Coordinates of C-alpha atoms in Angstrom, one line a residue:
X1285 CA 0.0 0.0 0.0
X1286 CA 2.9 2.4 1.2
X1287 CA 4.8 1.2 -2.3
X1288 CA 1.4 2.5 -4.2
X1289 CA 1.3 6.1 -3.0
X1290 CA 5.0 6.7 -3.3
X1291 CA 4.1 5.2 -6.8
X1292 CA 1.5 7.5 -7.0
X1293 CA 3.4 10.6 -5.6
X1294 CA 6.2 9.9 -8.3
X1295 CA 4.0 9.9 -10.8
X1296 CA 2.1 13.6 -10.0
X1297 CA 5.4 14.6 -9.1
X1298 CA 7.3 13.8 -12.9
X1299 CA 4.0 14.6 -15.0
X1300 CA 4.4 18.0 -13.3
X1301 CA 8.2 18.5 -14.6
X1302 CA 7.0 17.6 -17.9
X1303 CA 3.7 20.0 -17.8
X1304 CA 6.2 22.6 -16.7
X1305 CA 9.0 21.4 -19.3
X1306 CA 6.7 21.6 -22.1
X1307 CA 4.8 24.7 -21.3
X1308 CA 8.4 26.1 -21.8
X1309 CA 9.4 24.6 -24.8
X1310 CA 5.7 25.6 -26.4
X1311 CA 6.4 29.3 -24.9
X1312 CA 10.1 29.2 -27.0
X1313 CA 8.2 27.8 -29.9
X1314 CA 5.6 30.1 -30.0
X1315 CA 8.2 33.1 -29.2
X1316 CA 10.6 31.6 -32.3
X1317 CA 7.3 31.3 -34.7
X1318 CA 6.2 34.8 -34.4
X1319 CA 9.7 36.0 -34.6
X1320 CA 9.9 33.9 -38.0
X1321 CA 10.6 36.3 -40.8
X1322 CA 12.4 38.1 -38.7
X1323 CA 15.3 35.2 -38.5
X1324 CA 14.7 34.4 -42.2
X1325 CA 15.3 38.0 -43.2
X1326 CA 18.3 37.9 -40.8
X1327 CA 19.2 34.7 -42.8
X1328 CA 19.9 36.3 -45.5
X1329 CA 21.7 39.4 -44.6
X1330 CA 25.5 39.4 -43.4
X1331 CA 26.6 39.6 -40.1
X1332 CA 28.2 38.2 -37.3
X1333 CA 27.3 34.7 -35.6
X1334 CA 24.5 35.4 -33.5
X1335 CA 23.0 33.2 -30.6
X1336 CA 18.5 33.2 -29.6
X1337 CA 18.4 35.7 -26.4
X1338 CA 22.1 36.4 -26.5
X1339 CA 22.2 37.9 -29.5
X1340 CA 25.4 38.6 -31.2
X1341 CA 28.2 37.0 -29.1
X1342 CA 31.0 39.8 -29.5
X1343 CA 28.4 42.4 -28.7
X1344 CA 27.0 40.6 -26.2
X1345 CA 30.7 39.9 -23.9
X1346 CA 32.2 43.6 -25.3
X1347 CA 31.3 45.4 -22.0
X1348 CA 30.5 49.6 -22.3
X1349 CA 34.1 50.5 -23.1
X1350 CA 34.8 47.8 -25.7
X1351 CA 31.8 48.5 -27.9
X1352 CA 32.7 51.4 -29.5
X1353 CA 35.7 49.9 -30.9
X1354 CA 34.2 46.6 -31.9
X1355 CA 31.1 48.5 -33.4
X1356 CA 33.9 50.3 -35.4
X1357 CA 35.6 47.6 -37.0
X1358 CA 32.2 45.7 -37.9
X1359 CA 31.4 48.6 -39.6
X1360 CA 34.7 49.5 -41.4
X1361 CA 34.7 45.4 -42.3
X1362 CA 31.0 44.8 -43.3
X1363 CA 29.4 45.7 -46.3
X1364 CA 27.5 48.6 -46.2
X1365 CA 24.3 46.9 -45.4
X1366 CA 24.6 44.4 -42.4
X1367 CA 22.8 43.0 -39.2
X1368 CA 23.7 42.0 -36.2
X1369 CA 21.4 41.2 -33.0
X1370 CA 21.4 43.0 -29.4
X1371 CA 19.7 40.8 -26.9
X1372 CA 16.6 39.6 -29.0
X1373 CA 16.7 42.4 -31.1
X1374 CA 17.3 42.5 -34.9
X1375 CA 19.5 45.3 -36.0
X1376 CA 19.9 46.4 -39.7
X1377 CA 22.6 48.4 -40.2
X1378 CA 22.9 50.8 -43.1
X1379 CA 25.4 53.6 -44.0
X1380 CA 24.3 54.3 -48.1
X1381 CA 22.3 57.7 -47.6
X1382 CA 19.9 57.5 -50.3
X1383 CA 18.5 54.4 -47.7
X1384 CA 19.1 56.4 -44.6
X1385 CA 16.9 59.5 -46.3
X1386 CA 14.2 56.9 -46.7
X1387 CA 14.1 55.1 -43.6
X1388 CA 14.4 58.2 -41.7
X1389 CA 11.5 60.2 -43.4
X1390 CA 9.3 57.6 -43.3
X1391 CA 9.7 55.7 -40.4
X1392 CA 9.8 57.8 -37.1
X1393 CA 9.0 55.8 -34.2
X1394 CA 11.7 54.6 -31.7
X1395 CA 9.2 52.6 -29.1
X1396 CA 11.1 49.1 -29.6
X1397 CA 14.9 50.4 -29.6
X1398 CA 16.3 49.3 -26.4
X1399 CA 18.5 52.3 -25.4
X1400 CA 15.5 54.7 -26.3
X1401 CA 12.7 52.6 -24.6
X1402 CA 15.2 52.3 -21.5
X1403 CA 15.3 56.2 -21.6
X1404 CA 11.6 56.3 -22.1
X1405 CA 10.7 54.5 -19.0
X1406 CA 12.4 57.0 -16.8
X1407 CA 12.1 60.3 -19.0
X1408 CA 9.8 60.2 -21.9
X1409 CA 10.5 63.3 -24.1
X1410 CA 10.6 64.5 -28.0
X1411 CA 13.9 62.4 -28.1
X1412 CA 12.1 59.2 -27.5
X1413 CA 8.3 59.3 -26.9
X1414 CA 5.8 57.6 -29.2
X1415 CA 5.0 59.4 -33.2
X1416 CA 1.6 59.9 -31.8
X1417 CA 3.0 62.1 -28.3
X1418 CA 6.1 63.3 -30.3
X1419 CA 3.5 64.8 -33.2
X1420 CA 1.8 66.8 -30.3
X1421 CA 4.7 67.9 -28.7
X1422 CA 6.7 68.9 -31.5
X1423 CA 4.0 71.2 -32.9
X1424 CA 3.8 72.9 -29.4
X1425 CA 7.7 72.8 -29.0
X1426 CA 8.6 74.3 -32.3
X1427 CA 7.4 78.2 -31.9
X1428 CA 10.1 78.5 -29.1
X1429 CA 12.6 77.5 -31.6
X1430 CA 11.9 80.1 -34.5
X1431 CA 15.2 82.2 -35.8
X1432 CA 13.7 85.5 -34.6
X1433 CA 13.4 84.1 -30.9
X1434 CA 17.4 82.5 -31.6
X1435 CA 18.2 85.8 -32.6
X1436 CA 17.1 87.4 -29.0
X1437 CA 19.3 85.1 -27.4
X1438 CA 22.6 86.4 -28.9
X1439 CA 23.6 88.8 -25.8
X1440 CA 22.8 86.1 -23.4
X1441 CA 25.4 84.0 -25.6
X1442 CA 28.0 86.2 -25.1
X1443 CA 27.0 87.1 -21.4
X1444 CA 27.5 83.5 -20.3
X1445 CA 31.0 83.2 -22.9
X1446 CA 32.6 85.9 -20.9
X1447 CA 31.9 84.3 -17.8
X1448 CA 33.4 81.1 -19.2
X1449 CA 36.4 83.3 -20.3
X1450 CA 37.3 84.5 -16.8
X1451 CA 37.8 80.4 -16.4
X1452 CA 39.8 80.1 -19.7
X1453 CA 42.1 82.9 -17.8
X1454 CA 42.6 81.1 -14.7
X1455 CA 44.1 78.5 -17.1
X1456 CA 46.5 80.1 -18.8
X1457 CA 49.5 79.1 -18.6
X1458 CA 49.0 76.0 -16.3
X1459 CA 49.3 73.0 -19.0
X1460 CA 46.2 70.6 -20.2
X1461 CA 42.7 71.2 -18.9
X1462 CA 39.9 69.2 -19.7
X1463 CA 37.8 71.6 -20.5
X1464 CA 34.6 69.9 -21.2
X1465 CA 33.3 71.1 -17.5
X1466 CA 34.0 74.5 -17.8
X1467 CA 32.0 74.5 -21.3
X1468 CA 29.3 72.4 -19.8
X1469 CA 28.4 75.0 -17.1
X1470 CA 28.6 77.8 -19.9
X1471 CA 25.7 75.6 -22.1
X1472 CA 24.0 74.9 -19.2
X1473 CA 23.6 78.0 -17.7
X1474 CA 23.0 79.8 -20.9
X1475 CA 20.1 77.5 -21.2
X1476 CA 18.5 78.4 -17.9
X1477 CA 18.3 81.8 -18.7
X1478 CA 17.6 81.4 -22.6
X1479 CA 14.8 79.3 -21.9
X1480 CA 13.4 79.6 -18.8
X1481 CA 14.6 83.6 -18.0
X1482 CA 15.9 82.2 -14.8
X1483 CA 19.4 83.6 -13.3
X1484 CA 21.3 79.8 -12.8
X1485 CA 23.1 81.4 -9.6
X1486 CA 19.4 81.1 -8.0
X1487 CA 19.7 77.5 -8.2
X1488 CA 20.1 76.1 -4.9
X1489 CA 22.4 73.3 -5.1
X1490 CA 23.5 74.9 -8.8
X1491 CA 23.9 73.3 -11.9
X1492 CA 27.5 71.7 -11.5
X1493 CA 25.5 68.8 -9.4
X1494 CA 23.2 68.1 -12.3
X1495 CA 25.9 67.8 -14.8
X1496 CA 26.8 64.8 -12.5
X1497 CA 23.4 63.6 -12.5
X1498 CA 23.4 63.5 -16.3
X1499 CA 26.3 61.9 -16.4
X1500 CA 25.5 59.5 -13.9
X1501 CA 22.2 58.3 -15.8
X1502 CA 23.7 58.1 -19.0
X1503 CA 26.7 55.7 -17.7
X1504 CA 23.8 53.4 -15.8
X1505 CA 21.7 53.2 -19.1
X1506 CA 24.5 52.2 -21.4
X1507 CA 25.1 49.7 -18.7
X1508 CA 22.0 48.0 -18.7
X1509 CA 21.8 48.1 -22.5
X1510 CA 25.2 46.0 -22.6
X1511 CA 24.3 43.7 -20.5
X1512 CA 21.2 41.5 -21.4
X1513 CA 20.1 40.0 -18.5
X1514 CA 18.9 44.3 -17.3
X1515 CA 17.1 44.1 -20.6
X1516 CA 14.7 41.7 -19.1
X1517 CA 12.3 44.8 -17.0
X1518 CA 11.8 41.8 -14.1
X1519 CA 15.5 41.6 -13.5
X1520 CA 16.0 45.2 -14.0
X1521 CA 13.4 46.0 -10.9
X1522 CA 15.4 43.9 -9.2
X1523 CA 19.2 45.6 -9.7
X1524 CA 20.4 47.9 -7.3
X1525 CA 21.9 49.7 -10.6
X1526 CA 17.5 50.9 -11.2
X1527 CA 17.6 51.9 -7.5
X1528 CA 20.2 54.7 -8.3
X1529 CA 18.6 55.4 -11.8
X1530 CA 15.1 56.2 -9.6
X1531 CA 16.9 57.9 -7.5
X1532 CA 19.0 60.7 -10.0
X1533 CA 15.8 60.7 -11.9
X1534 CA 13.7 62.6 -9.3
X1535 CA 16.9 64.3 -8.1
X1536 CA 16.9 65.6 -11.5
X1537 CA 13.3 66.4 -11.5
X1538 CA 13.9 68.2 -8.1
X1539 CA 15.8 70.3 -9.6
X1540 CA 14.1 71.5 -13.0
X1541 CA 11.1 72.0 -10.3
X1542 CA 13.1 74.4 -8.7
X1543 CA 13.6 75.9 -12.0
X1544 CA 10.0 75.9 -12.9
X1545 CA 9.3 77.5 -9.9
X1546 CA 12.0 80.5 -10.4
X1547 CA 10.4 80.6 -13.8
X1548 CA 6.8 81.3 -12.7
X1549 CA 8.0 84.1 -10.1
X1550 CA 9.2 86.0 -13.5
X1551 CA 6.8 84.8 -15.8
X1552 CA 5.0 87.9 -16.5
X1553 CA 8.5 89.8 -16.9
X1554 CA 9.8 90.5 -20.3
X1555 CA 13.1 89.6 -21.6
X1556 CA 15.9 91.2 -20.6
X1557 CA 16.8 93.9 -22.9
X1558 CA 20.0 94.8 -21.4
X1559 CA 21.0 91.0 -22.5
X1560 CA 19.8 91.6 -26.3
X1561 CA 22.5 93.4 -28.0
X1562 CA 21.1 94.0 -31.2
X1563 CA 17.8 96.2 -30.5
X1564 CA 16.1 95.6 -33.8
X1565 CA 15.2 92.2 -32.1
X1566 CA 13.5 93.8 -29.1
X1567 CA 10.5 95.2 -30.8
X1568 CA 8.0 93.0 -30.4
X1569 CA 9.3 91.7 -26.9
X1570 CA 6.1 90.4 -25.8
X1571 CA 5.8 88.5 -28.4
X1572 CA 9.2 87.0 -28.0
X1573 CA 8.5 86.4 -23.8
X1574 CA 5.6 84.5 -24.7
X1575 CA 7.2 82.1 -27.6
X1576 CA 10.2 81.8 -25.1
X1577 CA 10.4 77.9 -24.4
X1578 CA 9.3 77.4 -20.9
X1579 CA 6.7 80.0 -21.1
X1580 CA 5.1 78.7 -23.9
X1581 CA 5.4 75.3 -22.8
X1582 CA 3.4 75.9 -19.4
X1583 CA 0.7 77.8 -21.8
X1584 CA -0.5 74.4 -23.4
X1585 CA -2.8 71.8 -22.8
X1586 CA -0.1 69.5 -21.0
X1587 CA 0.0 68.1 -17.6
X1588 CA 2.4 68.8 -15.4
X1589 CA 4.5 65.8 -15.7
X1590 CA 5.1 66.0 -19.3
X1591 CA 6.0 69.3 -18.6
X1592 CA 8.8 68.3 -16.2
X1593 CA 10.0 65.8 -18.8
X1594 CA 10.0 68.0 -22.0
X1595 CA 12.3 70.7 -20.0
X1596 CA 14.1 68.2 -18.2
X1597 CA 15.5 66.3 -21.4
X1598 CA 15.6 69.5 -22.8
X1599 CA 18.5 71.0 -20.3
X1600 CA 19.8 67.7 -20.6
X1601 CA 20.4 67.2 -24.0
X1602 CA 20.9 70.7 -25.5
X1603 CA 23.4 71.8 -22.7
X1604 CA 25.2 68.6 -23.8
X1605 CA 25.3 68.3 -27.0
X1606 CA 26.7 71.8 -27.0
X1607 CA 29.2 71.5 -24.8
X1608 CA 30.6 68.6 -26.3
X1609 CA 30.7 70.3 -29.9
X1610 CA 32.5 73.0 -28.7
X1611 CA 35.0 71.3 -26.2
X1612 CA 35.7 68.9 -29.7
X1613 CA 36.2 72.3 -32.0
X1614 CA 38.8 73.4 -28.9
X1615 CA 40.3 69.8 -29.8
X1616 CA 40.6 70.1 -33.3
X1617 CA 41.6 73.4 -32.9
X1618 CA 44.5 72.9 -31.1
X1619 CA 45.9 70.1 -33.2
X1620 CA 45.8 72.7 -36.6
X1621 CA 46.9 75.8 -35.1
X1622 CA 46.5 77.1 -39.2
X1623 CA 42.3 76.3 -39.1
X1624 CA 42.5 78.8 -35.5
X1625 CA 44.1 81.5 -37.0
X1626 CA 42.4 81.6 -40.3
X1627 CA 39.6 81.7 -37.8
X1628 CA 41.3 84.7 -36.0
X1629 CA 41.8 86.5 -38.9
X1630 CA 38.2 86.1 -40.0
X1631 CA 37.0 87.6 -36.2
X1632 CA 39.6 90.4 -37.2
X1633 CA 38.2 91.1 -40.6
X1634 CA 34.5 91.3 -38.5
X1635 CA 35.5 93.3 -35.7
X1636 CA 37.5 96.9 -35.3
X1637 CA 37.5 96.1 -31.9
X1638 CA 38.5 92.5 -31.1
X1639 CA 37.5 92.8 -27.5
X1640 CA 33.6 94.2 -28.1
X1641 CA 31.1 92.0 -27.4
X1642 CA 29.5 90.1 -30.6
X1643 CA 25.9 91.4 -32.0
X1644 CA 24.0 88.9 -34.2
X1645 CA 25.1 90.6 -37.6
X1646 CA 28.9 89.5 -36.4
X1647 CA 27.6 85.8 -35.9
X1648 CA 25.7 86.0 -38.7
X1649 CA 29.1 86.8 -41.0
X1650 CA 31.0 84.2 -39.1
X1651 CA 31.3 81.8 -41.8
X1652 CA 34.4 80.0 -42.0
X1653 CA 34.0 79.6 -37.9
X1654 CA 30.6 77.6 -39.0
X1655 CA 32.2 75.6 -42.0
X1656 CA 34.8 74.3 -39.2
X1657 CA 32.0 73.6 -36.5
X1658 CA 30.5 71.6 -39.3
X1659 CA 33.7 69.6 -40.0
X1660 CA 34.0 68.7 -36.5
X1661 CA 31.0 67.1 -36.2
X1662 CA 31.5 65.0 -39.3
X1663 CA 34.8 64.1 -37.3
X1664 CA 33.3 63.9 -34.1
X1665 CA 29.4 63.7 -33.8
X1666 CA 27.8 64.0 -30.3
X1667 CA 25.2 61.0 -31.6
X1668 CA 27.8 58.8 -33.3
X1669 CA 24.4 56.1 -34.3
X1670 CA 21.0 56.7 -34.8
X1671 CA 18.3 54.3 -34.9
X1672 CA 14.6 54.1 -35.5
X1673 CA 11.9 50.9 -35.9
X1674 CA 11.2 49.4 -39.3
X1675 CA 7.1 49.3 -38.9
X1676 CA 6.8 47.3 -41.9
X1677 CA 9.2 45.4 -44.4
X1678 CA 10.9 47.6 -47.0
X1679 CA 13.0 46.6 -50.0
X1680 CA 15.4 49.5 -50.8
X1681 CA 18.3 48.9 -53.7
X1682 CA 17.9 45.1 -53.3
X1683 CA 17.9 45.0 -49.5
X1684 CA 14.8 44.4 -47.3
X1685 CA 14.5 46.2 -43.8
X1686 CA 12.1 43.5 -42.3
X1687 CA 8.9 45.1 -40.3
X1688 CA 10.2 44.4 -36.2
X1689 CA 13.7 45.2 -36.6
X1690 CA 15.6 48.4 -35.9
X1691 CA 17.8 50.5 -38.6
X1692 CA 20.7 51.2 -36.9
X1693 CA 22.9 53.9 -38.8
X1694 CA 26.8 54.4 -38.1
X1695 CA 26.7 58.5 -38.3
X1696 CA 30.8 58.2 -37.6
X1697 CA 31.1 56.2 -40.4
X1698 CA 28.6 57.6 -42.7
X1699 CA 30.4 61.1 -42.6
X1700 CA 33.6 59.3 -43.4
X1701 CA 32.5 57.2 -46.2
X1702 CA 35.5 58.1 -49.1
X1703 CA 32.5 58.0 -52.0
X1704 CA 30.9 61.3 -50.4
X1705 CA 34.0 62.7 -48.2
X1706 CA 37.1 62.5 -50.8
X1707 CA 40.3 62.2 -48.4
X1708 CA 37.8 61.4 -45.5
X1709 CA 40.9 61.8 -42.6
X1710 CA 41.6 65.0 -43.7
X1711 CA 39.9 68.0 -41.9
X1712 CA 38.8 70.3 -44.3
X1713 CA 36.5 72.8 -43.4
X1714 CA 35.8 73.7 -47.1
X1715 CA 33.7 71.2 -47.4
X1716 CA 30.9 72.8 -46.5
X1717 CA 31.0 75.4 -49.4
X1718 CA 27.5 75.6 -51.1
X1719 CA 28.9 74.4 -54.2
X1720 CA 30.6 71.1 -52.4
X1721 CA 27.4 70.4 -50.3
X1722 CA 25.9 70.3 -53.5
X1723 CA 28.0 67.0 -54.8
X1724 CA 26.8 65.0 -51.7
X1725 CA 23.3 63.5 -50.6
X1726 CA 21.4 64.9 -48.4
X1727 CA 21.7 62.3 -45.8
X1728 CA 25.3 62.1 -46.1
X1729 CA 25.8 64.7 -43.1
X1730 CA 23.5 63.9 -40.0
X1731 CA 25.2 65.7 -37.1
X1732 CA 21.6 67.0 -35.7
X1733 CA 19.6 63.5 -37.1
X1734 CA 17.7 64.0 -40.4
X1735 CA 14.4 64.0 -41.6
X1736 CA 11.1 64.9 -39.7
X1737 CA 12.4 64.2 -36.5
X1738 CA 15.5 65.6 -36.5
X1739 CA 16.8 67.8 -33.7
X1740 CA 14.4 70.9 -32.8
X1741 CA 17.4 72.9 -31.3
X1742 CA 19.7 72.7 -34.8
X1743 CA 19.4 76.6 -35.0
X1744 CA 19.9 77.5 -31.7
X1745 CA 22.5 75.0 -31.3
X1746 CA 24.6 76.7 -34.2
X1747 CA 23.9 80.5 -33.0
X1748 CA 25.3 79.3 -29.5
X1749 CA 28.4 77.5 -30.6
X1750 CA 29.3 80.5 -33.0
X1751 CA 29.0 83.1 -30.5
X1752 CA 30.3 81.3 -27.3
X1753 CA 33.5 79.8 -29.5
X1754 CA 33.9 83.8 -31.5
X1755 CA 34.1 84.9 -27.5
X1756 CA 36.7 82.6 -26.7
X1757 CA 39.1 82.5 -30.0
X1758 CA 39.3 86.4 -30.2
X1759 CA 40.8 86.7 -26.4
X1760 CA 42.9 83.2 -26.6
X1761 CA 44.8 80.8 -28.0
X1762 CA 44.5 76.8 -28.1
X1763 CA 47.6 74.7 -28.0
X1764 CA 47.5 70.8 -28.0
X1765 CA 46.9 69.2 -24.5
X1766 CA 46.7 65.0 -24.7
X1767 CA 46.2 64.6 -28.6
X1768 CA 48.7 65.6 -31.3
X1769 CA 46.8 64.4 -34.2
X1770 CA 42.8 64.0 -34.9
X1771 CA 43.5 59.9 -35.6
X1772 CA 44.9 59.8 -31.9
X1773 CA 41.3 60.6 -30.3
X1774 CA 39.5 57.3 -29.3
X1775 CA 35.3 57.9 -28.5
X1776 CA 33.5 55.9 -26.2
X1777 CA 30.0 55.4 -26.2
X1778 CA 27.7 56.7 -23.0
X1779 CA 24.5 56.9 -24.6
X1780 CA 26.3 59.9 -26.9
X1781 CA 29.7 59.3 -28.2
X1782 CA 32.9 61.1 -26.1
X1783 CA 36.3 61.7 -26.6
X1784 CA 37.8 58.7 -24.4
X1785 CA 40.9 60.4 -22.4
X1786 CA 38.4 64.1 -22.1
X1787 CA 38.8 67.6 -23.9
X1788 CA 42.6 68.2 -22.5
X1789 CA 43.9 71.6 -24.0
X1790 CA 46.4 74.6 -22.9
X1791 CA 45.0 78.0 -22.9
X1792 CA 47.5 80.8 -23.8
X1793 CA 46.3 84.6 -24.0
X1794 CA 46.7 86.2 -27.2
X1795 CA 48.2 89.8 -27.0
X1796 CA 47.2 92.9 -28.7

């Protein structure tokens, strides 16, 4: 009798495992089957070897400082058209433009790439919220980015760069400095008041702490996108790594509430006129105070989270991006001490006075300065990839971009492709003369992204740069810190791509 139930007990106890096993195997089977095309597509297109789950193996085991360069060389040794899987996500990558103007006009959603959704879950934002939110947003967002509003800025520009050239002074004559910080706080703070007509030294625990946040979250993100067991949201939850994320998310909010509340003390006040050099600009000031970013923004129909969010990511990413740009152009700069004083001697042909102030005419006639911001970011672009979801399969010169996968595009190596950049290692800021843009396709160059969701702050970004880098190059000169060539500078990838060993350059005073 004993024998029987132990029989019996066996029995329940195995047809469970297999219940269990099979469940399993039908859940793979049925997770495999709706993923079909996908792995046929991904058949048929070269790549590296590639395991279910894992996903490529060399991608997978690379670790955050590794992928960079072993993106690079799959890139510079694949054909132009290539995939290769992250985790249980299908990648197609692409570097001909004609493809990249396609897929990026008419596919604009970025819901299932990993690094945006991760991004999304703690910050959603024009960078990565769904077409249907970005649509609405965008159209709201886009009066506070109009050239006449830019053009109001232009004092405020050069406020904020003679600020950041009492730093450069300090400098002088001390060896390399990474400069990056200094910049950083410059962007940043022009922002604040740009945007939000707030004074940054309000700020209670001030905006050098929320460089460190950003920084911060972007490491932790990368993180969890190399490593594939954090792209499972269950094991995620469970990391002490989404702790810290939560917790420099809401510091972050903390502080753009602060902001927003400085903001609505001054709402009603117009913009500073004594900033706004050129007075032309001023005449319809009300106008202008209403359009101004954060004003505007708090006038539509949008809660007060998405609020948060939108200025948030926008302090975030524009302060950046900037500052990146402009520490690389201090780079470049000091490795061809020729590009700086062609430079010079265009800043001398603008101004009698090489120690007044910049009006927006100046920037306006700044135009070599431009052409070399331009070649550094086809060296050095702050978003080295871009990426956005294929919605449904598309052939495109003989290659098909199956629906469920992800374009991924190499903006490093696009910009150096020798069939649109002739002598691509050789910076050459004549490049960007009308008649040699002309030659190229239009997707060829994608610094600020391209197509209808490209970046909202292109024209702002460009005004700044031009006005905070005039500032600087009149007063000083910038000799080579770490690098002596632009081949010796090595990027890594923390969600936007960074010069590996910082922005190291000496600062010598020019004389009169």
């Amino acid at each position: 009798m004993d024998y029987l139930k132990k029989s019996s007990s066996i029995s329940v106890s195995t047809i469970f495992k297999l219940s269990l096993i099979l469940l399993c195997l039908l859940l793979v089977v049925v997770y495999f089957w709706k993923k079909r095309w996908l792995y046929y597509y991904s058949s048929i297109l070269p790549g590296p070897f590639s395991l279910p789950f894992l996903g490529t193996v060399r991608v997978a085991f690379a670790g955050q400082k590794n992928i960079f360069p072993l993106f690079e060389n799959l890139v510079k040794t694949c054909p132009l058209v290539w995939r290769v899987w992250i985790g249980n996500q299908l990648y197609v990558v692409t570097s001909r433009p004609n493809d990249i103007d396609k897929l990026l006009n008419n596919f604009l959603s970025k819901e299932n790439i990993l690094l945006y959704d991760f991004n999304e879950e703690n910050l959603s934002s024009l960078f990565t919220s769904r077409v249907s939110v970005w649509k609405i947003h965008r159209k709201m967002i886009n009066p506070s980015f109009n050239q006449q509003i830019i053009n109001s800025f232009t004092g405020i520009f050069v406020k904020y760069a003679n600020v950041l050239n009492e730093g450069f002074e300090q400098n002088c004559g001390k060896g390399s400095v990474d400069v990056l910080t200094m910049v950083w706080r410059c962007t940043l703070d022009t922002l604040f008041e740009t945007l939000a007509n707030v004074d940054p030294k309000l700020l209670r625990k001030g905006n050098d702490k929320f460089v460190c946040m950003i920084l911060r979250y972007e490491r932790l993100l990368t993180e969890r996108f190399f490593n594939v067991i954090y792209h499972f949201t269950f094991f995620w939850k469970l990391s002490v790594l989404h702790k810290e994320v939560t917790q420099i998310v809401n510091d972050m909010f903390d502080h753009i509430k602060q902001l927003i509340d400085l903001h609505m003390k001054t709402k009603f006040s117009s913009i500073d006129s004594s900033s706004v050099i050129d007075a032309e600009v001023c005449n319809n000031n009300d106008n202008l105070k209403e359009k101004a970013f954060l004003n505007h923004l708090l006038t539509k129909e949008l809660t007060a989270k998405e609020v948060l969010e939108e200025t948030t990511f926008m302090f975030m990413a524009g302060s950046e991006t900037t500052a990146l740009t402009i520490s690389s152009v201090l780079l470049v700069l000091s490795i061809y001490p020729e590009i700086q004083e062609t430079i010079y001697e265009e800043q001398c042909s603008i101004f009698a006075d090489i120690d007044k102030d910049a009006t927006l005419d100046d920037i306006n006639q700044m135009n070599y300065l431009e052409r070399v911001i331009k070649e550094t970011m086809r060296f050095l672009p702050p978003a080295p990839y871009l990426a956005r979801d294929i919605e449904e399969t598309t052939e495109l010169n003989s290659h098909v971009y199956p629906a469920g996968s992800a374009a991924l595009i190499p903006v490093w190596y696009v910009h150096k492709y020798p069939e649109f950049w002739p002598n691509p290692l050789k910076f050459d800021p004549d490049r960007f003369l009308p008649e040699e843009i002309e030659k190229r396709p239009r997707a060829a160059y994608l610094p600020f992204s391209y197509g209808y969701r490209n970046c909202i702050g292109l024209k702002y970004g460009m005004m700044s740069m031009k006005a905070i880098l005039s500032t600087i190059l009149r007063r000083f000169k910038i000799k080579p810190g770490k690098y002596k060539s632009i081949e010796e500078i090595e990027v890594e990838f923390h969600f936007v791509g960074k010069s590996k060993d910082g922005y190291k350059v000496a600062v010598e005073k020019r004389g009169n």
